[in-house]
Coordinates of N, CA and C in Angstrom, one line a residue:
M1 N 107.2 112.2 123.2 CA 105.8 111.9 123.1 C 105.3 112.1 121.6
H2 N 105.9 113.1 120.9 CA 105.5 113.3 119.5 C 105.9 112.1 118.7
L3 N 107.0 111.5 118.9 CA 107.5 110.3 118.1 C 106.6 109.1 118.4
K4 N 106.1 108.9 119.6 CA 105.2 107.8 119.8 C 103.9 108.0 119.0
F5 N 103.4 109.2 119.0 CA 102.2 109.5 118.2 C 102.4 109.1 116.8
K6 N 103.5 109.5 116.2 CA 103.8 109.2 114.8 C 103.8 107.7 114.6
S7 N 104.5 106.9 115.5 CA 104.6 105.5 115.3 C 103.2 104.8 115.4
R8 N 102.3 105.4 116.3 CA 101.0 104.8 116.4 C 100.2 105.0 115.1
I9 N 100.4 106.2 114.5 CA 99.7 106.4 113.2 C 100.3 105.4 112.1
K10 N 101.5 105.2 112.1 CA 102.1 104.2 111.1 C 101.5 102.8 111.4
R11 N 101.4 102.5 112.7 CA 100.9 101.1 113.0 C 99.5 101.0 112.5
R12 N 98.7 102.1 112.7 CA 97.3 102.0 112.2 C 97.2 101.9 110.7
Y13 N 98.1 102.7 110.0 CA 98.1 102.6 108.5 C 98.5 101.2 108.1
I14 N 99.5 100.7 108.7 CA 99.9 99.3 108.3 C 98.8 98.3 108.6
L15 N 98.1 98.4 109.7 CA 97.0 97.5 110.0 C 95.9 97.7 109.0
L16 N 95.6 98.9 108.6 CA 94.5 99.2 107.6 C 94.9 98.6 106.3
L17 N 96.2 98.7 105.9 CA 96.6 98.1 104.7 C 96.5 96.6 104.7
Y18 N 96.8 96.0 105.8 CA 96.7 94.5 105.9 C 95.2 94.1 105.9
L19 N 94.4 94.9 106.5 CA 92.9 94.5 106.5 C 92.3 94.8 105.1
L20 N 92.9 95.6 104.3 CA 92.4 95.9 103.0 C 92.5 94.7 102.0
V21 N 93.5 93.9 102.3 CA 93.8 92.8 101.4 C 92.6 91.8 101.4
P22 N 92.2 91.2 102.5 CA 91.1 90.3 102.5 C 89.8 90.9 102.0
L23 N 89.6 92.2 102.3 CA 88.4 92.9 101.8 C 88.4 93.0 100.3
C24 N 89.5 93.3 99.7 CA 89.7 93.3 98.2 C 89.4 92.0 97.6
L25 N 89.9 90.9 98.3 CA 89.7 89.6 97.8 C 88.2 89.2 97.9
F26 N 87.6 89.6 98.9 CA 86.1 89.4 99.0 C 85.4 90.1 97.9
F27 N 85.8 91.4 97.6 CA 85.2 92.1 96.5 C 85.4 91.4 95.1
W28 N 86.7 90.8 95.0 CA 87.0 90.1 93.8 C 86.1 88.9 93.6
F29 N 85.9 88.1 94.6 CA 85.1 86.9 94.5 C 83.6 87.4 94.2
N30 N 83.2 88.5 94.8 CA 81.9 89.0 94.5 C 81.7 89.4 93.1
M31 N 82.7 90.0 92.5 CA 82.7 90.4 91.1 C 82.7 89.2 90.2
Q32 N 83.4 88.1 90.6 CA 83.4 86.9 89.7 C 82.0 86.2 89.7
V33 N 81.3 86.3 90.9 CA 80.0 85.7 90.9 C 79.0 86.6 90.1
S34 N 79.2 87.9 90.2 CA 78.4 88.8 89.3 C 78.6 88.6 87.9
Y35 N 79.9 88.3 87.5 CA 80.2 88.0 86.1 C 79.5 86.8 85.6
K36 N 79.5 85.7 86.5 CA 78.9 84.5 86.1 C 77.4 84.7 85.9
Y37 N 76.7 85.3 86.8 CA 75.2 85.4 86.8 C 74.8 86.5 85.8
E38 N 75.5 87.6 85.7 CA 75.1 88.7 84.9 C 75.5 88.6 83.4
V39 N 76.6 87.8 83.2 CA 77.1 87.7 81.8 C 77.0 86.3 81.3
D40 N 77.6 85.3 81.9 CA 77.6 84.0 81.4 C 76.2 83.4 81.3
H41 N 75.4 83.5 82.3 CA 74.0 83.0 82.2 C 73.2 83.7 81.2
Q42 N 73.5 85.0 81.0 CA 72.7 85.8 80.0 C 73.1 85.3 78.6
Y43 N 74.3 84.9 78.4 CA 74.7 84.4 77.1 C 73.9 83.1 76.8
L44 N 73.8 82.3 77.8 CA 73.1 81.0 77.6 C 71.6 81.3 77.3
F45 N 71.0 82.2 78.1 CA 69.6 82.5 77.9 C 69.4 83.2 76.5
L46 N 70.3 83.9 76.1 CA 70.2 84.6 74.8 C 70.3 83.6 73.6
E47 N 71.1 82.6 73.8 CA 71.2 81.5 72.7 C 69.9 80.7 72.7
M48 N 69.3 80.5 73.9 CA 68.1 79.6 73.9 C 66.9 80.4 73.5
D49 N 66.9 81.7 73.4 CA 65.7 82.5 73.1 C 65.5 82.4 71.6
D50 N 64.3 81.9 71.2 CA 64.0 81.8 69.8 C 63.2 82.9 69.2
T51 N 62.7 83.8 70.1 CA 61.8 84.9 69.7 C 62.6 86.1 69.1
L52 N 63.9 86.1 69.4 CA 64.7 87.3 68.9 C 65.2 87.1 67.5
T53 N 65.3 88.2 66.8 CA 65.9 88.1 65.4 C 67.4 88.1 65.6
P54 N 68.1 87.7 64.5 CA 69.6 87.7 64.6 C 70.2 89.0 64.9
T55 N 69.6 90.1 64.4 CA 70.2 91.4 64.7 C 70.0 91.8 66.2
E56 N 68.8 91.4 66.7 CA 68.6 91.7 68.1 C 69.6 90.9 69.0
K57 N 69.8 89.7 68.6 CA 70.7 88.8 69.3 C 72.1 89.4 69.3
L58 N 72.5 89.9 68.1 CA 73.8 90.5 67.9 C 74.0 91.7 68.8
E59 N 72.9 92.6 68.9 CA 73.0 93.8 69.7 C 73.1 93.4 71.2
L60 N 72.3 92.5 71.6 CA 72.3 92.0 73.0 C 73.7 91.4 73.3
N61 N 74.2 90.7 72.4 CA 75.5 90.1 72.5 C 76.6 91.2 72.8
R62 N 76.5 92.2 72.0 CA 77.5 93.3 72.2 C 77.3 94.0 73.6
E63 N 76.1 94.2 74.0 CA 75.9 94.8 75.3 C 76.4 93.9 76.4
L64 N 76.2 92.5 76.3 CA 76.8 91.6 77.2 C 78.3 91.6 77.2
D65 N 78.9 91.8 76.0 CA 80.4 91.9 75.9 C 80.9 93.1 76.7
K66 N 80.2 94.2 76.5 CA 80.6 95.5 77.2 C 80.5 95.3 78.7
K67 N 79.4 94.7 79.2 CA 79.2 94.5 80.6 C 80.2 93.6 81.2
G68 N 80.5 92.5 80.4 CA 81.5 91.6 80.9 C 82.9 92.2 80.9
E69 N 83.2 93.0 79.9 CA 84.5 93.7 80.0 C 84.6 94.7 81.1
A70 N 83.6 95.4 81.5 CA 83.6 96.3 82.6 C 83.8 95.5 83.9
I71 N 83.1 94.4 84.1 CA 83.3 93.6 85.3 C 84.7 93.1 85.4
I72 N 85.3 92.6 84.3 CA 86.6 92.1 84.3 C 87.6 93.2 84.7
W73 N 87.5 94.4 84.1 CA 88.4 95.5 84.4 C 88.3 95.9 85.9
Q74 N 87.1 95.9 86.4 CA 86.9 96.2 87.8 C 87.5 95.1 88.7
S75 N 87.4 93.9 88.4 CA 88.0 92.8 89.2 C 89.5 92.9 89.1
R76 N 90.1 93.2 88.0 CA 91.5 93.4 87.9 C 92.0 94.5 88.7
F77 N 91.3 95.6 88.7 CA 91.6 96.8 89.5 C 91.7 96.4 91.0
V78 N 90.7 95.7 91.4 CA 90.6 95.3 92.8 C 91.8 94.4 93.2
L79 N 92.2 93.5 92.3 CA 93.4 92.7 92.5 C 94.6 93.5 92.6
V80 N 94.8 94.5 91.8 CA 95.9 95.4 91.8 C 96.0 96.2 93.1
V81 N 94.8 96.6 93.6 CA 94.8 97.4 94.8 C 95.2 96.4 96.0
A82 N 94.7 95.2 95.9 CA 95.0 94.2 97.0 C 96.5 94.0 97.0
A83 N 97.1 93.8 95.8 CA 98.5 93.5 95.8 C 99.4 94.7 96.2
A84 N 98.9 95.9 95.8 CA 99.7 97.1 96.1 C 99.6 97.4 97.6
S85 N 98.4 97.1 98.2 CA 98.3 97.4 99.7 C 99.1 96.3 100.4
F86 N 99.2 95.1 100.0 CA 99.9 94.1 100.6 C 101.4 94.4 100.6
V87 N 101.9 94.8 99.4 CA 103.3 95.1 99.3 C 103.7 96.3 100.1
T88 N 102.8 97.3 100.1 CA 103.1 98.5 100.8 C 103.1 98.2 102.3
A89 N 102.2 97.4 102.8 CA 102.1 97.1 104.2 C 103.4 96.3 104.6
I90 N 103.8 95.4 103.8 CA 105.1 94.6 104.1 C 106.3 95.6 104.1
T91 N 106.3 96.5 103.1 CA 107.5 97.4 103.1 C 107.5 98.3 104.3
L92 N 106.3 98.8 104.7 CA 106.3 99.7 105.9 C 106.6 98.9 107.1
S93 N 106.2 97.7 107.2 CA 106.5 96.9 108.4 C 108.0 96.6 108.5
L94 N 108.6 96.2 107.4 CA 110.1 96.0 107.4 C 110.9 97.2 107.7
R95 N 110.4 98.4 107.1 CA 111.1 99.6 107.4 C 111.0 100.0 108.8
K96 N 109.8 99.7 109.4 CA 109.6 100.0 110.9 C 110.5 99.2 111.7
I97 N 110.7 97.9 111.4 CA 111.6 97.0 112.1 C 113.0 97.4 111.9
K98 N 113.4 97.9 110.8 CA 114.8 98.3 110.5 C 115.2 99.5 111.3
Y99 N 114.3 100.4 111.5 CA 114.6 101.7 112.2 C 114.4 101.6 113.7
R100 N 114.1 100.5 114.2 CA 113.9 100.4 115.7 C 115.2 100.5 116.4

């Protein structure tokens, strides 16, 4: 009975890892949309704004660069988590099939 309980836990972990992949991909798409609207469009509005001095534009440009870099790193991290969970789930599934 104890062995069945352990195998159920492994099945649950494997299922959670498989479910984590589409969730991470959804977060990645969400971050790409955030990048587009929070960074790309702001660059466009910054270039069109005639009321700002060149130093103010440069400062706002640097802030947008930092914000864009942060979003890019977060999206890369989410992709790495998705890939790692997918590989781990496949490895655990194959190992479970092997030891049956």
